[in-house]
Amino acid sequence: MIIFGTKGYLHQLAILTLVCGSCGNPAAHTLRKRVTKFTLFFVPLFPVSTKYGTQCTFCGAEQKLTAEQSDQLLAQQAAGQGMPGLQPGRAGGKDAQGYGQGGQGGQGYGQPPANPYQR
């Protein structure tokens, strides 16, 4: 009697900050790789299929990706580009922290505006 079958393995590749296509929130997404392997006598021998996907940690929505899209996301994370699709720094006249570009208080770029109640 020969015992054979398949077994799935789930690998977490990265945690990325992306804008969710379902809920629209900028949230952490887990980039996952699911590998299904053929087993013989409960020993995994070779991969049968490989699938990639992301899952939003805010709403739980999952999105399937291709291997190329997964590689692009990993390369963007390695380059430190932040959220794809959004430009850090000068979005809407504000810097990455959401502060104005130094107009009030003369504190320079990237600083919060001066607090009028602070001495």
mmCIF file of N, CA and C in Angstrom:
data_model
loop_
_atom_site.group_PDB
_atom_site.id
_atom_site.type_symbol
_atom_site.label_atom_id
_atom_site.label_comp_id
_atom_site.label_asym_id
_atom_site.label_seq_id
_atom_site.Cartn_x
_atom_site.Cartn_y
_atom_site.Cartn_z
ATOM 1 N N MET A 1 0.839 -1.181 0.000
ATOM 2 C CA MET A 1 0.000 0.000 0.000
ATOM 3 C C MET A 1 0.886 1.247 0.000
ATOM 4 N N ILE A 2 0.632 2.149 -0.951
ATOM 5 C CA ILE A 2 1.394 3.396 -1.072
ATOM 6 C C ILE A 2 0.530 4.542 -0.553
ATOM 7 N N ILE A 3 1.087 5.309 0.353
ATOM 8 C CA ILE A 3 0.374 6.468 0.912
ATOM 9 C C ILE A 3 0.963 7.731 0.297
ATOM 10 N N PHE A 4 0.114 8.478 -0.427
ATOM 11 C CA PHE A 4 0.578 9.719 -1.053
ATOM 12 C C PHE A 4 -0.493 10.781 -0.902
ATOM 13 N N GLY A 5 -0.113 12.019 -1.172
ATOM 14 C CA GLY A 5 -1.054 13.129 -1.075
ATOM 15 C C GLY A 5 -0.337 14.449 -1.265
ATOM 16 N N THR A 6 -0.942 15.518 -0.770
ATOM 17 C CA THR A 6 -0.339 16.851 -0.842
ATOM 18 C C THR A 6 -0.417 17.517 0.523
ATOM 19 N N LYS A 7 0.472 18.452 0.739
ATOM 20 C CA LYS A 7 0.472 19.230 1.968
ATOM 21 C C LYS A 7 0.816 20.668 1.619
ATOM 22 N N GLY A 8 0.094 21.609 2.237
ATOM 23 C CA GLY A 8 0.324 23.030 1.989
ATOM 24 C C GLY A 8 1.208 23.665 3.045
ATOM 25 N N TYR A 9 2.093 24.528 2.610
ATOM 26 C CA TYR A 9 2.981 25.281 3.491
ATOM 27 C C TYR A 9 2.761 26.766 3.239
ATOM 28 N N LEU A 10 2.635 27.531 4.309
ATOM 29 C CA LEU A 10 2.399 28.967 4.203
ATOM 30 C C LEU A 10 3.622 29.697 4.756
ATOM 31 N N HIS A 11 4.247 30.530 3.909
ATOM 32 C CA HIS A 11 5.432 31.284 4.288
ATOM 33 C C HIS A 11 5.092 32.769 4.268
ATOM 34 N N GLN A 12 5.403 33.468 5.352
ATOM 35 C CA GLN A 12 5.215 34.917 5.382
ATOM 36 C C GLN A 12 6.506 35.554 4.887
ATOM 37 N N LEU A 13 6.425 36.267 3.751
ATOM 38 C CA LEU A 13 7.613 36.845 3.134
ATOM 39 C C LEU A 13 7.945 38.219 3.695
ATOM 40 N N ALA A 14 6.912 39.044 3.947
ATOM 41 C CA ALA A 14 7.151 40.410 4.414
ATOM 42 C C ALA A 14 5.861 41.000 4.966
ATOM 43 N N ILE A 15 6.024 42.083 5.686
ATOM 44 C CA ILE A 15 4.887 42.895 6.108
ATOM 45 C C ILE A 15 5.088 44.265 5.479
ATOM 46 N N LEU A 16 4.139 44.661 4.630
ATOM 47 C CA LEU A 16 4.247 45.886 3.854
ATOM 48 C C LEU A 16 3.139 46.858 4.241
ATOM 49 N N THR A 17 3.403 48.139 4.135
ATOM 50 C CA THR A 17 2.365 49.144 4.329
ATOM 51 C C THR A 17 1.860 49.554 2.957
ATOM 52 N N LEU A 18 0.607 49.202 2.679
ATOM 53 C CA LEU A 18 -0.020 49.474 1.394
ATOM 54 C C LEU A 18 -1.399 50.073 1.626
ATOM 55 N N VAL A 19 -1.944 50.698 0.598
ATOM 56 C CA VAL A 19 -3.324 51.170 0.646
ATOM 57 C C VAL A 19 -4.201 50.011 0.196
ATOM 58 N N CYS A 20 -5.136 49.606 1.050
ATOM 59 C CA CYS A 20 -5.986 48.456 0.773
ATOM 60 C C CYS A 20 -6.963 48.784 -0.353
ATOM 61 N N GLY A 21 -7.098 47.867 -1.295
ATOM 62 C CA GLY A 21 -8.036 48.051 -2.388
ATOM 63 C C GLY A 21 -9.475 47.836 -1.964
ATOM 64 N N SER A 22 -9.690 47.184 -0.836
ATOM 65 C CA SER A 22 -11.037 46.899 -0.370
ATOM 66 C C SER A 22 -11.575 47.990 0.552
ATOM 67 N N CYS A 23 -10.824 48.310 1.615
ATOM 68 C CA CYS A 23 -11.311 49.291 2.594
ATOM 69 C C CYS A 23 -10.741 50.686 2.370
ATOM 70 N N GLY A 24 -9.666 50.812 1.581
ATOM 71 C CA GLY A 24 -9.090 52.111 1.271
ATOM 72 C C GLY A 24 -8.196 52.684 2.352
ATOM 73 N N ASN A 25 -7.905 51.938 3.392
ATOM 74 C CA ASN A 25 -7.049 52.414 4.479
ATOM 75 C C ASN A 25 -5.593 52.055 4.212
ATOM 76 N N PRO A 26 -4.665 52.971 4.527
ATOM 77 C CA PRO A 26 -3.255 52.593 4.480
ATOM 78 C C PRO A 26 -2.942 51.733 5.705
ATOM 79 N N ALA A 27 -2.733 50.457 5.499
ATOM 80 C CA ALA A 27 -2.549 49.526 6.604
ATOM 81 C C ALA A 27 -1.459 48.524 6.267
ATOM 82 N N ALA A 28 -1.042 47.781 7.273
ATOM 83 C CA ALA A 28 -0.053 46.734 7.068
ATOM 84 C C ALA A 28 -0.701 45.568 6.323
ATOM 85 N N HIS A 29 0.028 45.028 5.376
ATOM 86 C CA HIS A 29 -0.415 43.861 4.619
ATOM 87 C C HIS A 29 0.669 42.792 4.743
ATOM 88 N N THR A 30 0.251 41.569 4.965
ATOM 89 C CA THR A 30 1.213 40.476 4.994
ATOM 90 C C THR A 30 1.330 39.884 3.594
ATOM 91 N N LEU A 31 2.549 39.769 3.121
ATOM 92 C CA LEU A 31 2.832 39.151 1.827
ATOM 93 C C LEU A 31 3.144 37.685 2.099
ATOM 94 N N ARG A 32 2.317 36.798 1.549
ATOM 95 C CA ARG A 32 2.432 35.381 1.840
ATOM 96 C C ARG A 32 2.657 34.563 0.578
ATOM 97 N N LYS A 33 3.331 33.433 0.787
ATOM 98 C CA LYS A 33 3.590 32.483 -0.303
ATOM 99 C C LYS A 33 3.066 31.122 0.155
ATOM 100 N N ARG A 34 2.149 30.551 -0.614
ATOM 101 C CA ARG A 34 1.600 29.232 -0.285
ATOM 102 C C ARG A 34 2.161 28.224 -1.289
ATOM 103 N N VAL A 35 2.859 27.223 -0.758
ATOM 104 C CA VAL A 35 3.457 26.178 -1.581
ATOM 105 C C VAL A 35 2.758 24.866 -1.247
ATOM 106 N N THR A 36 2.242 24.186 -2.271
ATOM 107 C CA THR A 36 1.640 22.866 -2.104
ATOM 108 C C THR A 36 2.635 21.839 -2.627
ATOM 109 N N LYS A 37 2.993 20.880 -1.769
ATOM 110 C CA LYS A 37 3.992 19.873 -2.133
ATOM 111 C C LYS A 37 3.361 18.482 -2.179
ATOM 112 N N PHE A 38 3.834 17.681 -3.121
ATOM 113 C CA PHE A 38 3.438 16.277 -3.222
ATOM 114 C C PHE A 38 4.164 15.499 -2.136
ATOM 115 N N THR A 39 3.445 14.630 -1.414
ATOM 116 C CA THR A 39 4.063 13.847 -0.349
ATOM 117 C C THR A 39 3.915 12.359 -0.649
ATOM 118 N N LEU A 40 4.913 11.614 -0.277
ATOM 119 C CA LEU A 40 4.905 10.163 -0.394
ATOM 120 C C LEU A 40 5.336 9.603 0.952
ATOM 121 N N PHE A 41 4.462 8.829 1.577
ATOM 122 C CA PHE A 41 4.687 8.330 2.929
ATOM 123 C C PHE A 41 4.973 9.489 3.898
ATOM 124 N N PHE A 42 4.194 10.563 3.774
ATOM 125 C CA PHE A 42 4.250 11.750 4.630
ATOM 126 C C PHE A 42 5.558 12.530 4.525
ATOM 127 N N VAL A 43 6.308 12.295 3.462
ATOM 128 C CA VAL A 43 7.554 13.032 3.219
ATOM 129 C C VAL A 43 7.320 13.954 2.027
ATOM 130 N N PRO A 44 7.447 15.291 2.218
ATOM 131 C CA PRO A 44 7.260 16.205 1.077
ATOM 132 C C PRO A 44 8.396 16.047 0.072
ATOM 133 N N LEU A 45 8.009 15.839 -1.204
ATOM 134 C CA LEU A 45 9.022 15.566 -2.215
ATOM 135 C C LEU A 45 9.288 16.741 -3.143
ATOM 136 N N PHE A 46 8.245 17.282 -3.784
ATOM 137 C CA PHE A 46 8.470 18.379 -4.731
ATOM 138 C C PHE A 46 7.235 19.275 -4.739
ATOM 139 N N PRO A 47 7.424 20.551 -5.075
ATOM 140 C CA PRO A 47 6.286 21.474 -5.104
ATOM 141 C C PRO A 47 5.385 21.213 -6.309
ATOM 142 N N VAL A 48 4.081 21.254 -6.054
ATOM 143 C CA VAL A 48 3.089 21.084 -7.107
ATOM 144 C C VAL A 48 2.611 22.441 -7.595
ATOM 145 N N SER A 49 2.361 23.358 -6.655
ATOM 146 C CA SER A 49 1.925 24.708 -7.032
ATOM 147 C C SER A 49 2.456 25.722 -6.023
ATOM 148 N N THR A 50 2.608 26.947 -6.502
ATOM 149 C CA THR A 50 3.049 28.069 -5.673
ATOM 150 C C THR A 50 2.138 29.246 -5.971
ATOM 151 N N LYS A 51 1.571 29.842 -4.921
ATOM 152 C CA LYS A 51 0.674 30.986 -5.072
ATOM 153 C C LYS A 51 1.106 32.082 -4.115
ATOM 154 N N TYR A 52 0.905 33.331 -4.539
ATOM 155 C CA TYR A 52 1.264 34.491 -3.737
ATOM 156 C C TYR A 52 0.013 35.317 -3.460
ATOM 157 N N GLY A 53 0.027 36.032 -2.338
ATOM 158 C CA GLY A 53 -1.109 36.888 -2.012
ATOM 159 C C GLY A 53 -0.775 37.823 -0.868
ATOM 160 N N THR A 54 -1.610 38.846 -0.715
ATOM 161 C CA THR A 54 -1.495 39.772 0.405
ATOM 162 C C THR A 54 -2.796 39.738 1.188
ATOM 163 N N GLN A 55 -2.706 40.046 2.480
ATOM 164 C CA GLN A 55 -3.888 40.139 3.320
ATOM 165 C C GLN A 55 -3.788 41.406 4.151
ATOM 166 N N CYS A 56 -4.851 42.203 4.110
ATOM 167 C CA CYS A 56 -4.922 43.451 4.865
ATOM 168 C C CYS A 56 -5.128 43.117 6.337
ATOM 169 N N THR A 57 -4.337 43.733 7.210
ATOM 170 C CA THR A 57 -4.498 43.491 8.640
ATOM 171 C C THR A 57 -5.620 44.334 9.229
ATOM 172 N N PHE A 58 -6.128 45.299 8.474
ATOM 173 C CA PHE A 58 -7.213 46.156 8.961
ATOM 174 C C PHE A 58 -8.574 45.508 8.731
ATOM 175 N N CYS A 59 -8.848 45.069 7.496
ATOM 176 C CA CYS A 59 -10.174 44.515 7.175
ATOM 177 C C CYS A 59 -10.130 43.020 6.886
ATOM 178 N N GLY A 60 -8.952 42.444 6.685
ATOM 179 C CA GLY A 60 -8.833 41.011 6.434
ATOM 180 C C GLY A 60 -9.001 40.596 4.987
ATOM 181 N N ALA A 61 -9.144 41.558 4.073
ATOM 182 C CA ALA A 61 -9.329 41.232 2.659
ATOM 183 C C ALA A 61 -8.041 40.638 2.083
ATOM 184 N N GLU A 62 -8.204 39.637 1.231
ATOM 185 C CA GLU A 62 -7.064 38.998 0.591
ATOM 186 C C GLU A 62 -7.056 39.319 -0.894
ATOM 187 N N GLN A 63 -5.848 39.436 -1.446
ATOM 188 C CA GLN A 63 -5.693 39.722 -2.862
ATOM 189 C C GLN A 63 -4.634 38.781 -3.423
ATOM 190 N N LYS A 64 -4.940 38.124 -4.536
ATOM 191 C CA LYS A 64 -3.983 37.231 -5.176
ATOM 192 C C LYS A 64 -2.987 38.045 -5.995
ATOM 193 N N LEU A 65 -1.740 37.583 -6.021
ATOM 194 C CA LEU A 65 -0.680 38.239 -6.775
ATOM 195 C C LEU A 65 0.020 37.215 -7.657
ATOM 196 N N THR A 66 0.700 37.717 -8.679
ATOM 197 C CA THR A 66 1.571 36.867 -9.475
ATOM 198 C C THR A 66 2.956 36.871 -8.842
ATOM 199 N N ALA A 67 3.812 35.990 -9.304
ATOM 200 C CA ALA A 67 5.175 35.925 -8.779
ATOM 201 C C ALA A 67 5.926 37.222 -9.086
ATOM 202 N N GLU A 68 5.671 37.822 -10.255
ATOM 203 C CA GLU A 68 6.343 39.071 -10.625
ATOM 204 C C GLU A 68 5.911 40.216 -9.718
ATOM 205 N N GLN A 69 4.606 40.287 -9.418
ATOM 206 C CA GLN A 69 4.114 41.341 -8.521
ATOM 207 C C GLN A 69 4.697 41.176 -7.126
ATOM 208 N N SER A 70 4.808 39.949 -6.670
ATOM 209 C CA SER A 70 5.394 39.679 -5.365
ATOM 210 C C SER A 70 6.863 40.110 -5.324
ATOM 211 N N ASP A 71 7.594 39.796 -6.380
ATOM 212 C CA ASP A 71 9.002 40.201 -6.456
ATOM 213 C C ASP A 71 9.146 41.719 -6.474
ATOM 214 N N GLN A 72 8.238 42.410 -7.173
ATOM 215 C CA GLN A 72 8.279 43.877 -7.208
ATOM 216 C C GLN A 72 8.032 44.465 -5.829
ATOM 217 N N LEU A 73 7.072 43.929 -5.088
ATOM 218 C CA LEU A 73 6.792 44.424 -3.745
ATOM 219 C C LEU A 73 7.974 44.189 -2.813
ATOM 220 N N LEU A 74 8.608 43.031 -2.927
ATOM 221 C CA LEU A 74 9.785 42.754 -2.104
ATOM 222 C C LEU A 74 10.949 43.680 -2.452
ATOM 223 N N ALA A 75 11.108 43.979 -3.749
ATOM 224 C CA ALA A 75 12.173 44.894 -4.170
ATOM 225 C C ALA A 75 11.904 46.308 -3.673
ATOM 226 N N GLN A 76 10.643 46.738 -3.697
ATOM 227 C CA GLN A 76 10.301 48.068 -3.196
ATOM 228 C C GLN A 76 10.542 48.161 -1.702
ATOM 229 N N GLN A 77 10.253 47.085 -0.969
ATOM 230 C CA GLN A 77 10.501 47.102 0.464
ATOM 231 C C GLN A 77 11.998 47.152 0.743
ATOM 232 N N ALA A 78 12.781 46.395 -0.028
ATOM 233 C CA ALA A 78 14.230 46.381 0.162
ATOM 234 C C ALA A 78 14.837 47.744 -0.156
ATOM 235 N N ALA A 79 14.242 48.463 -1.126
ATOM 236 C CA ALA A 79 14.740 49.790 -1.486
ATOM 237 C C ALA A 79 14.263 50.846 -0.493
ATOM 238 N N GLY A 80 13.300 50.504 0.349
ATOM 239 C CA GLY A 80 12.813 51.452 1.358
ATOM 240 C C GLY A 80 11.947 52.544 0.783
ATOM 241 N N GLN A 81 11.176 52.246 -0.244
ATOM 242 C CA GLN A 81 10.372 53.277 -0.882
ATOM 243 C C GLN A 81 9.073 53.554 -0.158
ATOM 244 N N GLY A 82 8.705 52.785 0.836
ATOM 245 C CA GLY A 82 7.462 53.044 1.560
ATOM 246 C C GLY A 82 6.258 52.545 0.812
ATOM 247 N N MET A 83 5.177 53.333 0.825
ATOM 248 C CA MET A 83 3.921 52.900 0.241
ATOM 249 C C MET A 83 3.930 53.139 -1.260
ATOM 250 N N PRO A 84 3.771 52.081 -2.068
ATOM 251 C CA PRO A 84 3.690 52.266 -3.513
ATOM 252 C C PRO A 84 2.446 53.056 -3.877
ATOM 253 N N GLY A 85 2.594 53.930 -4.847
ATOM 254 C CA GLY A 85 1.455 54.730 -5.275
ATOM 255 C C GLY A 85 1.356 56.055 -4.563
ATOM 256 N N LEU A 86 2.007 56.207 -3.435
ATOM 257 C CA LEU A 86 1.998 57.471 -2.710
ATOM 258 C C LEU A 86 3.404 58.031 -2.701
ATOM 259 N N GLN A 87 3.510 59.332 -2.859
ATOM 260 C CA GLN A 87 4.812 59.966 -2.810
ATOM 261 C C GLN A 87 5.065 60.490 -1.415
ATOM 262 N N PRO A 88 6.065 59.968 -0.714
ATOM 263 C CA PRO A 88 6.380 60.542 0.578
ATOM 264 C C PRO A 88 7.029 61.905 0.384
ATOM 265 N N GLY A 89 6.777 62.777 1.305
ATOM 266 C CA GLY A 89 7.440 64.080 1.244
ATOM 267 C C GLY A 89 6.522 65.219 0.908
ATOM 268 N N ARG A 90 6.071 65.351 -0.312
ATOM 269 C CA ARG A 90 5.374 66.554 -0.735
ATOM 270 C C ARG A 90 3.942 66.299 -1.186
ATOM 271 N N ALA A 91 3.276 65.373 -0.594
ATOM 272 C CA ALA A 91 1.899 65.089 -0.981
ATOM 273 C C ALA A 91 0.978 66.149 -0.399
ATOM 274 N N GLY A 92 0.366 66.929 -1.253
ATOM 275 C CA GLY A 92 -0.612 67.907 -0.806
ATOM 276 C C GLY A 92 -0.026 69.065 -0.017
ATOM 277 N N GLY A 93 1.233 69.433 -0.276
ATOM 278 C CA GLY A 93 1.829 70.559 0.427
ATOM 279 C C GLY A 93 2.272 70.217 1.836
ATOM 280 N N LYS A 94 2.340 68.959 2.158
ATOM 281 C CA LYS A 94 2.758 68.539 3.490
ATOM 282 C C LYS A 94 3.891 67.544 3.350
ATOM 283 N N ASP A 95 4.691 67.428 4.408
ATOM 284 C CA ASP A 95 5.763 66.455 4.361
ATOM 285 C C ASP A 95 5.239 65.094 4.805
ATOM 286 N N ALA A 96 6.128 64.128 4.962
ATOM 287 C CA ALA A 96 5.712 62.756 5.243
ATOM 288 C C ALA A 96 5.008 62.618 6.590
ATOM 289 N N GLN A 97 5.296 63.502 7.541
ATOM 290 C CA GLN A 97 4.641 63.432 8.837
ATOM 291 C C GLN A 97 3.295 64.145 8.836
ATOM 292 N N GLY A 98 2.947 64.810 7.739
ATOM 293 C CA GLY A 98 1.673 65.495 7.664
ATOM 294 C C GLY A 98 1.754 66.945 8.096
ATOM 295 N N TYR A 99 2.954 67.452 8.333
ATOM 296 C CA TYR A 99 3.118 68.837 8.741
ATOM 297 C C TYR A 99 3.322 69.711 7.510
ATOM 298 N N GLY A 100 3.030 70.986 7.662
ATOM 299 C CA GLY A 100 3.242 71.938 6.578
ATOM 300 C C GLY A 100 4.717 72.098 6.278
ATOM 301 N N GLN A 101 5.029 72.828 5.221
ATOM 302 C CA GLN A 101 6.414 72.933 4.791
ATOM 303 C C GLN A 101 7.132 74.104 5.454
ATOM 304 N N GLY A 102 6.956 74.253 6.720
ATOM 305 C CA GLY A 102 7.748 75.196 7.493
ATOM 306 C C GLY A 102 7.284 76.631 7.418
ATOM 307 N N GLY A 103 6.076 76.890 7.000
ATOM 308 C CA GLY A 103 5.613 78.264 6.889
ATOM 309 C C GLY A 103 5.359 78.918 8.233
ATOM 310 N N GLN A 104 4.781 78.231 9.161
ATOM 311 C CA GLN A 104 4.413 78.823 10.438
ATOM 312 C C GLN A 104 5.484 78.505 11.474
ATOM 313 N N GLY A 105 5.940 79.511 12.172
ATOM 314 C CA GLY A 105 6.931 79.311 13.214
ATOM 315 C C GLY A 105 8.349 79.306 12.699
ATOM 316 N N GLY A 106 8.560 79.237 11.399
ATOM 317 C CA GLY A 106 9.892 79.295 10.816
ATOM 318 C C GLY A 106 10.800 78.169 11.270
ATOM 319 N N GLN A 107 10.248 77.020 11.548
ATOM 320 C CA GLN A 107 11.069 75.946 12.087
ATOM 321 C C GLN A 107 11.653 75.050 11.010
ATOM 322 N N GLY A 108 11.332 75.284 9.757
ATOM 323 C CA GLY A 108 11.940 74.509 8.686
ATOM 324 C C GLY A 108 11.085 73.349 8.244
ATOM 325 N N TYR A 109 11.567 72.696 7.223
ATOM 326 C CA TYR A 109 10.838 71.594 6.604
ATOM 327 C C TYR A 109 10.781 70.405 7.559
ATOM 328 N N GLY A 110 9.586 69.813 7.699
ATOM 329 C CA GLY A 110 9.448 68.609 8.490
ATOM 330 C C GLY A 110 9.171 68.851 9.955
ATOM 331 N N GLN A 111 9.055 70.078 10.379
ATOM 332 C CA GLN A 111 8.793 70.371 11.770
ATOM 333 C C GLN A 111 7.321 70.696 11.972
ATOM 334 N N PRO A 112 6.762 70.339 13.120
ATOM 335 C CA PRO A 112 5.377 70.712 13.375
ATOM 336 C C PRO A 112 5.259 72.213 13.571
ATOM 337 N N PRO A 113 4.071 72.780 13.315
ATOM 338 C CA PRO A 113 3.901 74.209 13.532
ATOM 339 C C PRO A 113 4.071 74.551 15.007
ATOM 340 N N ALA A 114 4.446 75.806 15.249
ATOM 341 C CA ALA A 114 4.676 76.256 16.623
ATOM 342 C C ALA A 114 3.370 76.205 17.411
ATOM 343 N N ASN A 115 3.464 75.803 18.686
ATOM 344 C CA ASN A 115 2.316 75.745 19.562
ATOM 345 C C ASN A 115 2.116 77.112 20.215
ATOM 346 N N PRO A 116 0.991 77.797 19.958
ATOM 347 C CA PRO A 116 0.811 79.136 20.532
ATOM 348 C C PRO A 116 0.616 79.101 22.048
ATOM 349 N N TYR A 117 0.294 77.949 22.633
ATOM 350 C CA TYR A 117 0.059 77.869 24.068
ATOM 351 C C TYR A 117 1.299 77.458 24.851
ATOM 352 N N GLN A 118 2.367 77.198 24.154
ATOM 353 C CA GLN A 118 3.591 76.767 24.816
ATOM 354 C C GLN A 118 4.492 77.992 25.024
ATOM 355 N N ARG A 119 5.106 78.115 26.171
ATOM 356 C CA ARG A 119 5.979 79.260 26.475
ATOM 357 C C ARG A 119 7.402 78.989 26.128
#
